[in-house]
Coordinates of C-alpha atoms and ligand atoms in Angstrom, one line a residue:
M1 CA 141.8 88.2 95.0
L2 CA 138.7 89.9 93.9
P3 CA 135.4 88.2 94.7
R4 CA 133.9 86.1 91.9
V5 CA 130.7 85.3 93.7
F6 CA 128.5 87.7 95.6
L7 CA 126.0 86.4 98.1
V8 CA 123.6 89.3 98.0
G9 CA 120.6 90.0 100.2
A10 CA 117.7 91.3 98.0
G11 CA 115.5 92.5 100.9
P12 CA 112.0 91.4 101.7
G13 CA 110.2 92.1 98.5
H14 CA 110.0 95.9 97.9
P15 CA 112.7 96.6 95.2
G16 CA 113.7 99.8 96.9
L17 CA 114.9 97.9 100.0
A18 CA 117.9 96.4 98.2
T19 CA 121.2 98.1 99.3
L20 CA 123.3 100.3 97.0
R21 CA 126.0 97.6 97.2
A22 CA 123.5 95.0 96.0
V23 CA 122.9 97.2 92.9
E24 CA 126.6 97.7 92.4
C25 CA 127.1 93.9 92.4
L26 CA 124.2 93.3 90.0
R27 CA 125.6 95.8 87.6
Q28 CA 128.8 93.7 87.2
A29 CA 127.1 90.3 87.1
D30 CA 127.6 87.8 84.3
V31 CA 125.2 85.4 85.9
V32 CA 122.4 86.2 88.4
I33 CA 120.9 83.2 90.3
Y34 CA 117.7 84.2 92.0
D35 CA 114.6 82.6 93.4
K36 CA 110.9 83.4 93.9
L37 CA 111.5 85.5 97.1
T38 CA 113.7 88.0 95.3
P39 CA 111.9 91.0 93.7
A40 CA 111.9 90.7 89.9
A41 CA 112.6 94.4 89.4
L42 CA 116.1 94.0 90.7
L43 CA 117.1 91.8 87.8
D44 CA 116.8 94.9 85.6
F45 CA 120.0 96.2 87.3
A46 CA 122.0 93.4 85.8
P47 CA 123.5 94.0 82.3
T48 CA 121.3 92.8 79.5
H49 CA 123.9 90.3 78.5
A50 CA 123.9 88.7 82.0
E51 CA 122.3 85.3 82.2
K52 CA 119.5 85.3 84.7
I53 CA 118.7 81.9 86.2
G54 CA 115.6 81.4 88.4
V55 CA 116.0 78.5 90.8
V56 CA 113.2 76.7 92.5
E57 CA 114.3 75.6 95.9
L58 CA 113.4 72.1 97.0
G59 CA 111.4 71.6 100.2
A60 CA 113.3 72.2 103.4
D61 CA 113.4 68.4 104.2
H62 CA 114.8 67.4 100.9
V63 CA 118.2 65.9 101.3
E64 CA 119.4 67.7 98.2
R65 CA 117.8 70.9 99.1
S66 CA 120.6 73.3 98.3
Q67 CA 122.9 71.1 96.2
P68 CA 121.7 72.0 92.7
T69 CA 121.9 75.7 93.3
Q70 CA 125.3 75.5 94.9
D71 CA 126.6 73.4 92.0
L72 CA 125.2 75.9 89.6
M73 CA 127.0 78.7 91.4
L74 CA 130.3 76.9 91.6
A75 CA 130.1 75.8 88.0
H76 CA 129.6 79.4 86.7
A77 CA 132.2 80.9 89.0
G78 CA 134.6 78.1 88.0
Q79 CA 134.3 79.4 84.4
G80 CA 135.6 82.7 85.5
K81 CA 132.2 84.5 85.5
I82 CA 131.0 87.0 88.1
V83 CA 128.1 85.4 89.8
V84 CA 125.5 87.1 91.9
R85 CA 123.5 84.8 94.1
L86 CA 120.5 86.9 94.9
K87 CA 118.6 85.9 98.0
G88 CA 115.4 87.1 99.6
G89 CA 116.0 89.1 102.8
D90 CA 119.4 88.6 104.2
P91 CA 121.6 85.8 102.9
L92 CA 122.7 84.8 106.4
V93 CA 119.2 84.7 108.0
F94 CA 117.7 81.3 107.1
G95 CA 119.1 81.9 103.7
R96 CA 121.7 79.2 103.7
G97 CA 124.3 81.8 102.8
G98 CA 126.5 80.3 105.5
E99 CA 126.5 76.9 103.8
E100 CA 127.1 78.5 100.4
A101 CA 130.0 80.5 101.7
Q102 CA 131.5 77.3 103.2
A103 CA 131.2 75.6 99.8
L104 CA 132.9 78.5 98.1
H105 CA 135.7 78.5 100.7
A106 CA 136.2 74.8 100.1
A107 CA 136.4 75.3 96.4
G108 CA 138.8 78.2 96.8
I109 CA 136.5 80.7 95.1
P110 CA 136.7 84.2 96.6
F111 CA 133.4 85.7 97.6
E112 CA 131.7 88.7 99.2
I113 CA 128.6 88.7 101.3
V114 CA 126.2 91.7 101.0
P115 CA 123.6 91.9 103.8
G116 CA 120.0 92.6 103.1
V117 CA 116.9 93.7 105.0
T118 CA 115.7 90.5 106.5
A119 CA 111.9 89.8 106.4
A120 CA 111.5 90.5 110.1
L121 CA 112.7 94.1 109.6
G122 CA 110.7 94.5 106.5
A123 CA 107.5 93.3 108.2
A124 CA 108.3 95.4 111.3
A125 CA 108.5 98.6 109.2
F126 CA 105.7 97.9 106.7
A127 CA 103.2 96.4 109.1
G128 CA 104.0 98.9 111.9
I129 CA 105.3 96.5 114.6
P130 CA 108.4 97.9 116.3
L131 CA 110.4 94.8 117.2
T132 CA 111.8 96.6 120.2
H133 CA 110.3 99.4 122.2
R134 CA 111.4 100.8 125.5
K135 CA 108.1 100.1 127.1
H136 CA 107.3 96.7 125.6
A137 CA 110.3 94.7 124.4
S138 CA 114.1 94.9 125.0
A139 CA 115.0 91.9 122.9
V140 CA 114.1 90.1 119.7
A141 CA 114.4 86.5 118.8
I142 CA 114.5 85.3 115.2
V143 CA 113.3 81.8 115.2
T144 CA 112.7 79.1 112.6
G145 CA 109.1 78.0 112.5
H146 CA 110.1 75.0 110.4
E147 CA 110.8 72.8 113.4
D148 CA 107.8 70.8 114.4
P149 CA 107.4 71.5 118.1
G150 CA 105.7 68.2 118.6
K151 CA 108.6 66.1 117.6
P152 CA 111.1 65.0 120.3
E153 CA 114.1 65.8 118.0
S154 CA 113.1 69.5 117.8
V155 CA 116.2 71.6 118.3
L156 CA 114.4 74.5 119.7
D157 CA 114.0 74.9 123.5
W158 CA 110.3 75.8 123.6
Q159 CA 110.4 76.5 127.4
A160 CA 113.2 79.1 126.8
L161 CA 111.2 80.6 123.9
A162 CA 108.0 80.8 126.0
R163 CA 110.0 82.6 128.7
F164 CA 112.0 84.8 126.2
P165 CA 111.8 88.4 127.5
G166 CA 110.9 90.2 124.2
T167 CA 109.5 89.8 120.7
L168 CA 109.5 86.4 118.9
V169 CA 109.6 86.3 115.1
F170 CA 109.0 83.0 113.4
Y171 CA 110.1 82.5 109.8
M172 CA 108.7 79.6 107.7
G173 CA 106.1 78.8 110.3
I174 CA 102.7 79.4 108.8
A175 CA 102.0 75.8 108.0
R176 CA 102.9 74.9 111.6
L177 CA 101.3 77.9 113.3
E178 CA 98.8 75.9 115.4
R179 CA 101.6 73.7 116.9
I180 CA 103.9 76.7 117.5
A181 CA 101.1 78.6 119.4
K182 CA 100.3 75.5 121.3
A183 CA 103.9 74.8 122.2
L184 CA 104.4 78.4 123.5
I185 CA 101.2 78.4 125.5
E186 CA 101.9 75.0 127.0
N187 CA 105.3 76.2 128.1
G188 CA 103.9 79.1 129.9
K189 CA 103.4 82.0 127.4
N190 CA 100.3 84.0 128.1
P191 CA 97.7 83.0 125.5
Q192 CA 96.5 86.6 125.4
T193 CA 99.9 87.9 124.1
P194 CA 99.2 90.0 121.0
A195 CA 100.4 88.3 117.9
A196 CA 100.3 88.9 114.1
A197 CA 101.0 87.1 110.8
V198 CA 102.4 89.2 108.0
H199 CA 102.2 87.8 104.4
W200 CA 104.5 89.2 101.7
A201 CA 105.7 92.1 103.9
S202 CA 106.8 95.3 102.1
T203 CA 105.0 94.5 98.9
G204 CA 101.6 95.6 97.6
A205 CA 100.4 92.0 98.3
Q206 CA 101.1 92.5 102.0
Q207 CA 98.4 91.1 104.3
T208 CA 98.5 91.4 108.1
I209 CA 96.3 89.8 110.6
E210 CA 96.3 90.3 114.3
A211 CA 94.9 88.2 117.2
S212 CA 95.9 86.9 120.6
L213 CA 98.4 84.1 120.5
A214 CA 95.7 81.6 121.3
E215 CA 93.4 82.7 118.5
L216 CA 96.0 83.5 115.8
P217 CA 96.0 80.0 114.2
L218 CA 92.3 80.2 113.5
V219 CA 92.3 83.8 112.4
A220 CA 95.2 83.1 110.0
K221 CA 93.5 80.0 108.6
N222 CA 90.2 81.9 108.0
A223 CA 92.1 84.8 106.3
G224 CA 93.9 82.2 104.1
I225 CA 97.4 83.3 105.0
T226 CA 99.9 81.4 103.0
P227 CA 103.8 81.5 102.8
P228 CA 105.8 83.6 102.6
A229 CA 104.7 84.9 106.0
L230 CA 106.1 85.7 109.4
I231 CA 104.6 85.2 112.8
I232 CA 105.3 87.9 115.3
V233 CA 104.4 87.4 119.0
G234 CA 104.8 90.1 121.6
E235 CA 103.2 93.2 123.2
V236 CA 104.7 95.4 120.4
V237 CA 102.0 94.0 118.0
S238 CA 99.5 96.2 119.9
L239 CA 101.2 99.4 118.7
R240 CA 100.1 98.8 115.1
P241 CA 97.2 101.3 115.2
E242 CA 99.7 104.1 115.8
V243 CA 102.7 102.8 113.9
A244 CA 101.3 101.2 110.7
W245 CA 101.4 103.4 107.6
F246 CA 101.9 101.2 104.5
E247 CA 98.5 99.6 104.5
Q248 CA 96.9 103.0 104.8
L249 CA 98.3 104.2 101.4
P250 CA 95.6 105.2 98.9
L251 CA 96.3 102.5 96.4
F252 CA 97.4 99.8 98.9
G253 CA 97.1 96.3 97.5
K254 CA 95.6 97.4 94.1
R255 CA 96.9 95.6 91.1
V256 CA 97.5 98.0 88.4
L257 CA 98.5 97.1 84.9
V258 CA 101.1 99.4 83.3
T259 CA 101.1 99.2 79.6
R260 CA 103.9 101.6 78.6
P261 CA 106.9 100.4 76.7
K262 CA 109.3 98.7 79.1
Q263 CA 111.9 101.4 79.1
Q264 CA 109.3 104.0 79.9
A265 CA 107.3 102.1 82.5
G266 CA 109.7 102.8 85.3
D267 CA 108.4 106.2 86.4
L268 CA 104.8 105.1 86.6
V269 CA 105.8 101.8 88.3
T270 CA 107.8 103.7 91.0
K271 CA 105.0 106.2 91.6
L272 CA 102.3 103.5 91.8
A273 CA 104.4 101.3 94.2
A274 CA 105.0 104.4 96.4
L275 CA 101.2 104.6 96.7
G276 CA 101.0 101.0 97.8
A277 CA 99.8 99.5 94.5
V278 CA 101.2 96.4 92.9
P279 CA 102.3 97.5 89.4
I280 CA 102.3 94.8 86.8
V281 CA 104.1 95.7 83.5
L282 CA 102.6 94.5 80.3
P283 CA 104.2 96.5 77.5
A284 CA 101.6 97.1 74.8
V285 CA 103.8 98.8 72.3
E286 CA 107.5 98.9 71.6
I287 CA 109.6 101.8 70.4
R288 CA 111.9 101.0 67.6
E289 CA 114.1 102.9 65.1
P290 CA 112.2 104.0 62.0
M291 CA 112.4 101.7 59.0
D292 CA 114.3 104.4 57.2
W293 CA 116.3 107.4 58.5
A294 CA 116.6 109.1 55.1
A295 CA 113.8 111.8 55.6
V296 CA 115.1 112.5 59.1
D297 CA 118.7 112.8 57.9
R298 CA 117.6 115.2 55.2
A299 CA 115.8 117.4 57.7
I300 CA 118.8 117.3 60.0
A301 CA 121.2 118.3 57.2
D302 CA 119.3 121.5 56.7
L303 CA 117.7 122.2 60.1
Q304 CA 118.0 125.9 60.0
R305 CA 115.5 126.0 57.2
Y306 CA 112.7 125.4 59.7
D307 CA 111.1 128.1 61.8
W308 CA 109.6 125.6 64.2
L309 CA 110.5 122.1 65.3
V310 CA 107.5 120.4 67.0
F311 CA 107.7 117.4 69.3
T312 CA 104.7 115.4 70.3
S313 CA 106.4 113.0 72.8
A314 CA 109.5 112.6 74.9
N315 CA 110.3 109.6 72.6
G316 CA 110.4 111.9 69.7
V317 CA 112.9 114.2 71.4
Y318 CA 115.2 111.4 72.3
A319 CA 115.0 109.8 68.9
F320 CA 115.5 113.1 66.9
L321 CA 118.3 114.5 69.0
G322 CA 119.9 111.1 69.3
R323 CA 120.0 110.9 65.5
L324 CA 121.4 114.5 65.4
L325 CA 124.3 113.5 67.6
H326 CA 124.7 110.2 65.6
Q327 CA 125.2 112.4 62.5
R328 CA 128.0 114.1 64.4
R329 CA 126.0 117.4 64.6
D330 CA 125.3 119.1 67.9
L331 CA 122.8 121.6 69.2
R332 CA 124.2 124.4 67.2
A333 CA 122.5 122.8 64.2
L334 CA 119.2 124.0 65.6
G335 CA 120.3 127.6 65.1
Q336 CA 117.3 129.9 65.5
T337 CA 114.7 127.1 65.0
R338 CA 112.1 127.5 67.7
L339 CA 110.9 124.4 69.7
A340 CA 107.5 123.3 70.7
A341 CA 106.7 120.5 73.1
I342 CA 103.2 119.0 73.5
G343 CA 103.5 118.7 77.3
P344 CA 105.7 118.7 80.4
K345 CA 107.3 115.3 79.8
T346 CA 108.3 116.3 76.3
A347 CA 109.6 119.6 77.6
A348 CA 111.6 117.8 80.3
A349 CA 113.1 115.6 77.6
L350 CA 114.3 118.8 75.8
R351 CA 115.7 120.1 79.0
S352 CA 117.8 117.0 79.4
F353 CA 119.5 118.2 76.2
H354 CA 119.9 121.7 77.6
L355 CA 117.1 123.0 75.4
F356 CA 114.0 125.0 76.5
G357 CA 110.7 124.6 74.7
D358 CA 109.6 127.9 73.3
L359 CA 106.0 126.8 73.5
V360 CA 104.2 124.2 75.7
P361 CA 100.4 124.5 75.6
A362 CA 98.3 124.7 78.8
K363 CA 96.6 121.4 77.9
Y364 CA 98.5 118.5 76.4
Q365 CA 96.7 117.3 73.3
S366 CA 97.3 117.7 69.7
E367 CA 94.3 120.1 69.4
D368 CA 95.7 122.3 72.1
L369 CA 99.2 122.3 70.7
A370 CA 97.8 123.2 67.3
A371 CA 95.8 126.1 68.7
A372 CA 98.7 127.4 70.7
L373 CA 101.0 127.2 67.7
L374 CA 98.6 128.8 65.3
E375 CA 98.6 131.8 67.6
K376 CA 102.3 132.1 67.4
I377 CA 103.5 131.1 64.0
K378 CA 103.7 133.6 61.1
P379 CA 101.9 132.7 57.9
G380 CA 104.1 130.8 55.6
A381 CA 106.3 129.5 58.4
R382 CA 108.1 126.2 57.8
I383 CA 107.3 123.6 60.4
L384 CA 109.0 120.3 61.1
L385 CA 106.9 117.7 63.0
A386 CA 109.0 115.0 64.6
R387 CA 106.8 112.2 65.6
A388 CA 106.0 108.5 65.6
D389 CA 105.3 106.6 62.4
R390 CA 101.7 106.3 63.4
G391 CA 99.2 108.4 65.3
R392 CA 96.7 111.1 64.8
D393 CA 97.0 113.5 61.9
V394 CA 95.3 116.5 63.6
L395 CA 98.4 118.5 64.1
R396 CA 99.6 118.4 60.6
Q397 CA 96.2 119.2 59.2
E398 CA 95.7 122.2 61.5
L399 CA 99.2 123.6 61.0
A400 CA 98.9 123.3 57.3
K401 CA 96.3 126.0 57.4
T402 CA 99.0 128.7 57.8
G403 CA 102.4 127.1 57.2
T404 CA 104.3 124.5 55.3
V405 CA 104.4 121.4 57.3
E406 CA 106.9 118.6 56.9
Q407 CA 106.3 115.5 59.0
I408 CA 109.0 113.0 59.8
A409 CA 108.8 109.6 61.6
V410 CA 111.7 109.7 64.1
Y411 CA 110.7 106.5 65.7
A412 CA 108.4 103.5 65.0
Q413 CA 105.8 102.2 67.4
V414 CA 104.8 98.5 67.0
D415 CA 102.3 96.5 69.0
A416 CA 104.2 94.3 71.3
I417 CA 101.9 92.2 73.5
E418 CA 103.3 88.8 74.2
P419 CA 100.4 86.4 73.8
N420 CA 101.6 84.2 76.7
H421 CA 102.3 87.0 79.1
P422 CA 101.3 86.0 82.6
A423 CA 99.5 89.3 83.1
L424 CA 96.9 88.2 80.5
D425 CA 96.1 85.2 82.7
Q426 CA 95.8 87.5 85.7
L427 CA 93.4 89.6 83.8
R428 CA 91.3 86.5 82.8
R429 CA 91.2 85.4 86.5
G430 CA 90.0 88.9 87.5
E431 CA 93.1 89.6 89.5
I432 CA 93.9 93.0 88.0
D433 CA 92.0 96.0 89.5
F434 CA 93.0 98.7 87.0
I435 CA 94.4 98.8 83.5
T436 CA 96.2 102.1 82.8
L437 CA 95.9 103.2 79.2
T438 CA 98.4 105.9 78.5
S439 CA 97.8 106.6 74.8
S440 CA 95.3 105.8 72.1
N441 CA 97.7 103.4 70.4
I442 CA 98.4 101.6 73.7
A443 CA 94.6 101.4 74.4
K444 CA 94.0 99.9 70.9
A445 CA 96.8 97.4 71.2
I446 CA 95.8 96.2 74.7
L447 CA 92.1 96.0 73.9
A448 CA 92.7 94.1 70.7
A449 CA 94.7 91.5 72.7
L450 CA 91.9 90.9 75.3
D451 CA 89.9 87.7 74.8
D452 CA 86.2 87.4 75.9
A453 CA 87.1 86.4 79.5
C454 CA 89.1 89.6 79.9
R455 CA 86.5 91.8 78.3
Q456 CA 83.9 90.3 80.6
R457 CA 86.0 91.3 83.6
I458 CA 86.0 94.9 82.4
L459 CA 82.3 94.9 81.5
S460 CA 81.4 93.5 84.9
G461 CA 83.5 96.2 86.6
R462 CA 85.9 93.8 88.2
T463 CA 88.7 95.3 86.2
R464 CA 88.5 99.1 85.5
L465 CA 90.0 101.0 82.7
V466 CA 92.0 104.2 83.5
S467 CA 92.5 106.6 80.6
I468 CA 95.1 109.3 80.3
S469 CA 92.9 111.7 78.4
P470 CA 89.4 112.4 76.9
V471 CA 90.8 111.5 73.5
T472 CA 92.0 108.1 74.7
S473 CA 88.7 107.6 76.5
A474 CA 86.8 108.2 73.2
D475 CA 88.9 105.6 71.5
I476 CA 88.3 103.1 74.3
R477 CA 84.6 103.7 74.2
A478 CA 84.6 103.3 70.5
L479 CA 85.9 99.8 71.1
G480 CA 82.8 99.0 73.3
L481 CA 84.4 99.2 76.7
P482 CA 83.7 101.6 79.6
V483 CA 86.2 104.0 81.1
A484 CA 86.1 104.3 84.9
V485 CA 88.8 106.9 85.5
E486 CA 90.0 109.6 83.2
A487 CA 92.8 112.2 83.6
K488 CA 92.0 115.6 82.3
T489 CA 95.3 117.0 81.2
A490 CA 96.9 113.9 79.6
T491 CA 99.8 113.4 82.1
S492 CA 100.5 110.3 84.1
D493 CA 100.6 112.3 87.3
D494 CA 97.1 113.6 86.6
M495 CA 96.0 110.0 85.8
I496 CA 97.3 108.8 89.2
E497 CA 95.6 111.7 90.9
A498 CA 92.3 110.8 89.2
L499 CA 92.8 107.1 90.2
I500 CA 93.4 108.1 93.9
E501 CA 90.2 110.3 93.8
W502 CA 88.2 107.5 92.3
Q503 CA 89.5 105.0 94.8
K504 CA 88.5 107.4 97.7
G505 CA 85.0 107.7 96.3
G506 CA 84.6 104.0 95.4
Ligands
SAH1 N1 116.8 85.0 104.0 C1 115.4 85.4 104.2 C2 114.6 84.3 104.8 C3 114.4 83.1 104.0 S1 113.5 81.8 104.7 C4 115.3 86.7 105.0 O1 116.3 87.1 105.6 O2 114.2 87.3 105.1 C5 111.9 82.1 104.0 C6 110.9 82.7 105.0 O3 111.2 84.0 105.1 C7 109.5 82.6 104.5 O4 108.9 81.3 104.8 C8 108.9 83.7 105.4 O5 108.7 83.2 106.7 C9 110.0 84.7 105.4 N2 109.8 85.8 104.5 C10 110.6 86.1 103.4 N3 110.2 87.2 102.8 C11 109.0 87.5 103.4 C12 108.1 88.6 103.2 N4 108.2 89.5 102.3 N5 107.1 88.7 104.1 C13 106.9 87.8 105.1 N6 107.7 86.8 105.3 C14 108.8 86.6 104.5

């Protein structure tokens, strides 16, 4: 029988650390049951119709700790649905995957277990602590830190752990760190053994502290280390200066608000995360179908009439060519019509339809596109501008100087900020370092949604505004707020470059 329930390891926090099999399982899920240790970005792999249920796990001592989640899983699987139980790290390492598999077995429900990168491995790689090393450690022990070493009923043999010839990794032990260190030292472990605590390993929120075993509890307390965190004890911790790489990334730990529409945020989010930042997505605008396709359909019906078809965004390309196909026409409808794209992203969108832009200006703003077109087009040419239902009018005005310009709205853009979005609270609390503003419309939508507390954070320099171009910067300044970082060529890559430069200098 095919599995109905998948017990899937989601990895330690970085969404890229989920396995390919985890993604395959999510793609076929009817129900995803996840908890706070699983990266939210993975939920996007589940179909939109899938029910996504967040569960809060009860304290480890609670008698009913896993029952409600187990019941939920059994109930949904019993209804014939495909259930993915997504778990932080690996399902069988302190994940109670074993118990859940037993319950499924007892209920006669077929299941599959998908391993994940357990937190110890995530922390090892991202904090630069090789768990084994030919010179320093030939064994690793994965230990629960949940046991109170002071209690007589502790199931752990602290003498054996103190003598263990290798690296010790404690899960769930931060609250009991002092007692753990004491128990190890009392049982003979050298108090000078290098040790570390790693909070939220593999994410932009990662925090690593190092000290001798004897001093680690105080250092962790002073640094305010909270769960989820691992404690790693062993000589290998001393290799961090050579092996650590993640915390050295240029945007490490910076919280960066991404304000693009959800479907388009992915690229920026991935790039920021690869630079060590914590991207937070707050879509400022949403892309919708235009209210009325009539004008677009008329243009499509007689496309060859136009000498130039001009696109000012990748969205415009997808919307226009999508509509063309919807009308059961294909690329031949374009005939000899020449194509202009405002910048590299728009040109790339054209290429995805096997089309080359005949013109892409050297700089990517309406003024530059207009200037480049004016050099190329013949007087009296017919120009079709495919664009959003709102935006600047520069291009039409400029082109109208030599040709006949027809402007069609191939998509609508609406403000879309959810008033209760948690990112707005983070802004108020001053927890966001940068707000990226990737168009004038986005800037206007975001800035209009900010209350006084948020504006104050920007004015005081706690939160900085990052603008994609001088035009967007001018709009931001007109709204009374300062721009800290500005891209010169209006691409998001350039914006990230500018942000890295600013960060180096600041
Ligand atoms: N099944 C999980 C462990 C669940 S127990 C796994 O294989 O990783 C929960 C404990 O895991 C936390 O208390 C913490 O000690 C550890 N943990 C999980 N994710 C972590 C992370 N990203 N960084 C540090 N510790 C983490």
